[in-house]
Amino acid sequence: MKKLEKSRTYRNLRKAFAEEAELAFRYLYCATLADFEGQEKPAALFRELAEGGNCSAHGCLDFLRGARDPDSDLSLGRTAGNLEALARAETRQHNQTYPEMAKAAREEGLPDIASWFDTLEKAKRRHARRLKELSDE
């Protein structure tokens, strides 16, 4: 396979992965809401479509595996590298992403959302620690 990293196709695979993963999760969220409303048929359809989105996202990752992790830019595929790539992504989120988001929410007078971002930051810190501990074994 030709070198992917510098190609438009690589950028397209990264975009397709992100969009498919996001859409699949939104389908699952909507399925939960439909369940709560007692809407069995829409809930079942949402779950079915979420599974299709997951398969599409996996397909994109299979191609990206020959290149780099779309978030950390580390090698993707073998478990040791996956642990490192995911730990790096979680670390970036708890060191940078969520603190910046919480700060912006506070500045905009949205304390409940700021608190939610603080909660996510703490969860990401725990995730990073767990991934690092496992990779050190």
mmCIF file of C-alpha atoms in Angstrom:
data_model
loop_
_atom_site.group_PDB
_atom_site.id
_atom_site.type_symbol
_atom_site.label_atom_id
_atom_site.label_comp_id
_atom_site.label_asym_id
_atom_site.label_seq_id
_atom_site.Cartn_x
_atom_site.Cartn_y
_atom_site.Cartn_z
ATOM 1 C CA MET A 1 0.000 0.000 0.000
ATOM 2 C CA LYS A 2 1.236 3.474 -0.828
ATOM 3 C CA LYS A 3 2.273 5.809 1.963
ATOM 4 C CA LEU A 4 -0.931 7.080 3.558
ATOM 5 C CA GLU A 5 0.215 9.642 6.132
ATOM 6 C CA LYS A 6 0.697 12.591 3.771
ATOM 7 C CA SER A 7 -2.260 11.841 1.507
ATOM 8 C CA ARG A 8 -5.695 13.352 1.177
ATOM 9 C CA THR A 9 -7.036 9.806 1.584
ATOM 10 C CA TYR A 10 -5.441 9.598 5.040
ATOM 11 C CA ARG A 11 -7.182 12.824 6.063
ATOM 12 C CA ASN A 12 -10.430 11.484 4.604
ATOM 13 C CA LEU A 13 -10.091 8.227 6.559
ATOM 14 C CA ARG A 14 -9.524 10.193 9.769
ATOM 15 C CA LYS A 15 -12.573 12.336 9.049
ATOM 16 C CA ALA A 16 -14.724 9.330 8.124
ATOM 17 C CA PHE A 17 -13.656 7.524 11.301
ATOM 18 C CA ALA A 18 -14.521 10.517 13.490
ATOM 19 C CA GLU A 19 -17.869 11.092 11.817
ATOM 20 C CA GLU A 20 -18.892 7.412 11.843
ATOM 21 C CA ALA A 21 -17.911 6.984 15.495
ATOM 22 C CA GLU A 22 -19.759 10.151 16.494
ATOM 23 C CA LEU A 23 -22.884 9.207 14.560
ATOM 24 C CA ALA A 24 -22.893 5.677 16.015
ATOM 25 C CA PHE A 25 -22.778 7.106 19.516
ATOM 26 C CA ARG A 26 -25.579 9.544 18.732
ATOM 27 C CA TYR A 27 -27.679 6.616 17.508
ATOM 28 C CA LEU A 28 -27.077 4.821 20.822
ATOM 29 C CA TYR A 29 -28.028 7.938 22.748
ATOM 30 C CA CYS A 30 -31.241 8.291 20.722
ATOM 31 C CA ALA A 31 -32.000 4.596 21.283
ATOM 32 C CA THR A 32 -31.806 5.171 25.040
ATOM 33 C CA LEU A 33 -34.178 8.128 24.749
ATOM 34 C CA ALA A 34 -36.573 6.106 22.583
ATOM 35 C CA ASP A 35 -36.503 3.291 25.166
ATOM 36 C CA PHE A 36 -37.356 5.790 27.878
ATOM 37 C CA GLU A 37 -40.311 6.983 25.781
ATOM 38 C CA GLY A 38 -41.459 3.394 25.166
ATOM 39 C CA GLN A 39 -40.695 3.658 21.437
ATOM 40 C CA GLU A 40 -39.418 0.129 20.752
ATOM 41 C CA LYS A 41 -39.229 0.224 16.940
ATOM 42 C CA PRO A 42 -37.222 3.453 16.682
ATOM 43 C CA ALA A 43 -34.961 2.251 19.516
ATOM 44 C CA ALA A 44 -34.261 -1.005 17.663
ATOM 45 C CA LEU A 45 -33.561 0.848 14.410
ATOM 46 C CA PHE A 46 -31.231 3.293 16.168
ATOM 47 C CA ARG A 47 -29.276 0.371 17.679
ATOM 48 C CA GLU A 48 -29.058 -1.390 14.321
ATOM 49 C CA LEU A 49 -27.765 1.761 12.646
ATOM 50 C CA ALA A 50 -25.295 2.327 15.495
ATOM 51 C CA GLU A 51 -23.856 -1.138 14.895
ATOM 52 C CA GLY A 52 -23.445 -0.302 11.213
ATOM 53 C CA GLY A 53 -21.670 2.920 12.145
ATOM 54 C CA ASN A 54 -19.357 1.017 14.473
ATOM 55 C CA CYS A 55 -18.496 -1.380 11.655
ATOM 56 C CA SER A 56 -17.777 1.567 9.357
ATOM 57 C CA ALA A 57 -15.546 3.200 11.978
ATOM 58 C CA HIS A 58 -13.697 -0.101 12.491
ATOM 59 C CA GLY A 59 -13.146 -0.351 8.739
ATOM 60 C CA CYS A 60 -11.582 3.110 8.697
ATOM 61 C CA LEU A 61 -9.329 2.177 11.628
ATOM 62 C CA ASP A 62 -8.261 -0.997 9.836
ATOM 63 C CA PHE A 63 -6.903 1.146 6.996
ATOM 64 C CA LEU A 64 -5.437 3.711 9.395
ATOM 65 C CA ARG A 65 -3.723 0.918 11.316
ATOM 66 C CA GLY A 66 -1.232 0.727 8.489
ATOM 67 C CA ALA A 67 -0.414 4.364 9.135
ATOM 68 C CA ARG A 68 -0.912 6.078 12.513
ATOM 69 C CA ASP A 69 -3.460 6.468 15.284
ATOM 70 C CA PRO A 70 -5.729 9.338 14.225
ATOM 71 C CA ASP A 71 -5.448 11.075 17.605
ATOM 72 C CA SER A 72 -1.970 10.463 19.015
ATOM 73 C CA ASP A 73 -0.123 9.934 15.713
ATOM 74 C CA LEU A 74 1.581 6.870 17.225
ATOM 75 C CA SER A 75 1.695 3.446 15.591
ATOM 76 C CA LEU A 76 -1.607 1.635 15.802
ATOM 77 C CA GLY A 77 -2.331 -2.057 15.816
ATOM 78 C CA ARG A 78 -0.287 -3.903 18.434
ATOM 79 C CA THR A 79 -1.514 -3.838 22.021
ATOM 80 C CA ALA A 80 1.583 -2.208 23.535
ATOM 81 C CA GLY A 81 1.379 0.642 21.032
ATOM 82 C CA ASN A 82 -2.378 0.896 21.462
ATOM 83 C CA LEU A 83 -1.962 1.289 25.228
ATOM 84 C CA GLU A 84 0.546 4.087 24.687
ATOM 85 C CA ALA A 85 -1.543 5.837 22.009
ATOM 86 C CA LEU A 86 -4.703 5.736 24.087
ATOM 87 C CA ALA A 87 -2.891 6.827 27.264
ATOM 88 C CA ARG A 88 -1.493 9.784 25.348
ATOM 89 C CA ALA A 89 -4.973 10.733 24.095
ATOM 90 C CA GLU A 90 -6.456 10.492 27.599
ATOM 91 C CA THR A 91 -3.561 12.537 29.014
ATOM 92 C CA ARG A 92 -4.071 15.271 26.418
ATOM 93 C CA GLN A 93 -7.750 15.399 27.277
ATOM 94 C CA HIS A 94 -7.184 15.716 31.038
ATOM 95 C CA ASN A 95 -4.248 18.132 30.733
ATOM 96 C CA GLN A 96 -5.566 20.370 27.988
ATOM 97 C CA THR A 97 -8.935 19.693 26.372
ATOM 98 C CA TYR A 98 -11.279 19.511 29.349
ATOM 99 C CA PRO A 99 -9.564 22.156 31.507
ATOM 100 C CA GLU A 100 -9.796 24.596 28.568
ATOM 101 C CA MET A 101 -13.444 23.705 28.017
ATOM 102 C CA ALA A 102 -14.260 24.104 31.715
ATOM 103 C CA LYS A 103 -12.525 27.487 31.788
ATOM 104 C CA ALA A 104 -14.499 28.692 28.761
ATOM 105 C CA ALA A 105 -17.780 27.507 30.273
ATOM 106 C CA ARG A 106 -17.007 29.340 33.524
ATOM 107 C CA GLU A 107 -16.108 32.515 31.623
ATOM 108 C CA GLU A 108 -19.408 32.268 29.752
ATOM 109 C CA GLY A 109 -21.389 31.883 32.970
ATOM 110 C CA LEU A 110 -22.222 28.198 32.501
ATOM 111 C CA PRO A 111 -21.109 26.626 35.811
ATOM 112 C CA ASP A 112 -23.069 23.372 35.387
ATOM 113 C CA ILE A 113 -21.354 22.659 32.083
ATOM 114 C CA ALA A 114 -17.987 23.686 33.559
ATOM 115 C CA SER A 115 -18.564 21.197 36.364
ATOM 116 C CA TRP A 116 -19.373 18.498 33.799
ATOM 117 C CA PHE A 117 -16.093 19.205 31.980
ATOM 118 C CA ASP A 118 -14.289 19.002 35.361
ATOM 119 C CA THR A 119 -15.874 15.588 35.911
ATOM 120 C CA LEU A 120 -14.736 14.433 32.472
ATOM 121 C CA GLU A 121 -11.205 15.691 33.185
ATOM 122 C CA LYS A 122 -11.055 13.590 36.355
ATOM 123 C CA ALA A 123 -12.327 10.520 34.518
ATOM 124 C CA LYS A 124 -9.725 10.992 31.771
ATOM 125 C CA ARG A 125 -6.995 11.296 34.410
ATOM 126 C CA ARG A 126 -8.072 7.927 35.871
ATOM 127 C CA HIS A 127 -8.226 6.365 32.402
ATOM 128 C CA ALA A 128 -4.708 7.564 31.570
ATOM 129 C CA ARG A 129 -3.380 6.203 34.861
ATOM 130 C CA ARG A 130 -4.998 2.801 34.307
ATOM 131 C CA LEU A 131 -3.650 2.546 30.758
ATOM 132 C CA LYS A 132 -0.145 3.546 31.914
ATOM 133 C CA GLU A 133 -0.228 1.035 34.781
ATOM 134 C CA LEU A 134 -1.202 -1.764 32.426
ATOM 135 C CA SER A 135 1.445 -0.821 29.875
ATOM 136 C CA ASP A 136 4.085 -0.863 32.649
ATOM 137 C CA GLU A 137 3.264 -4.467 33.648
#
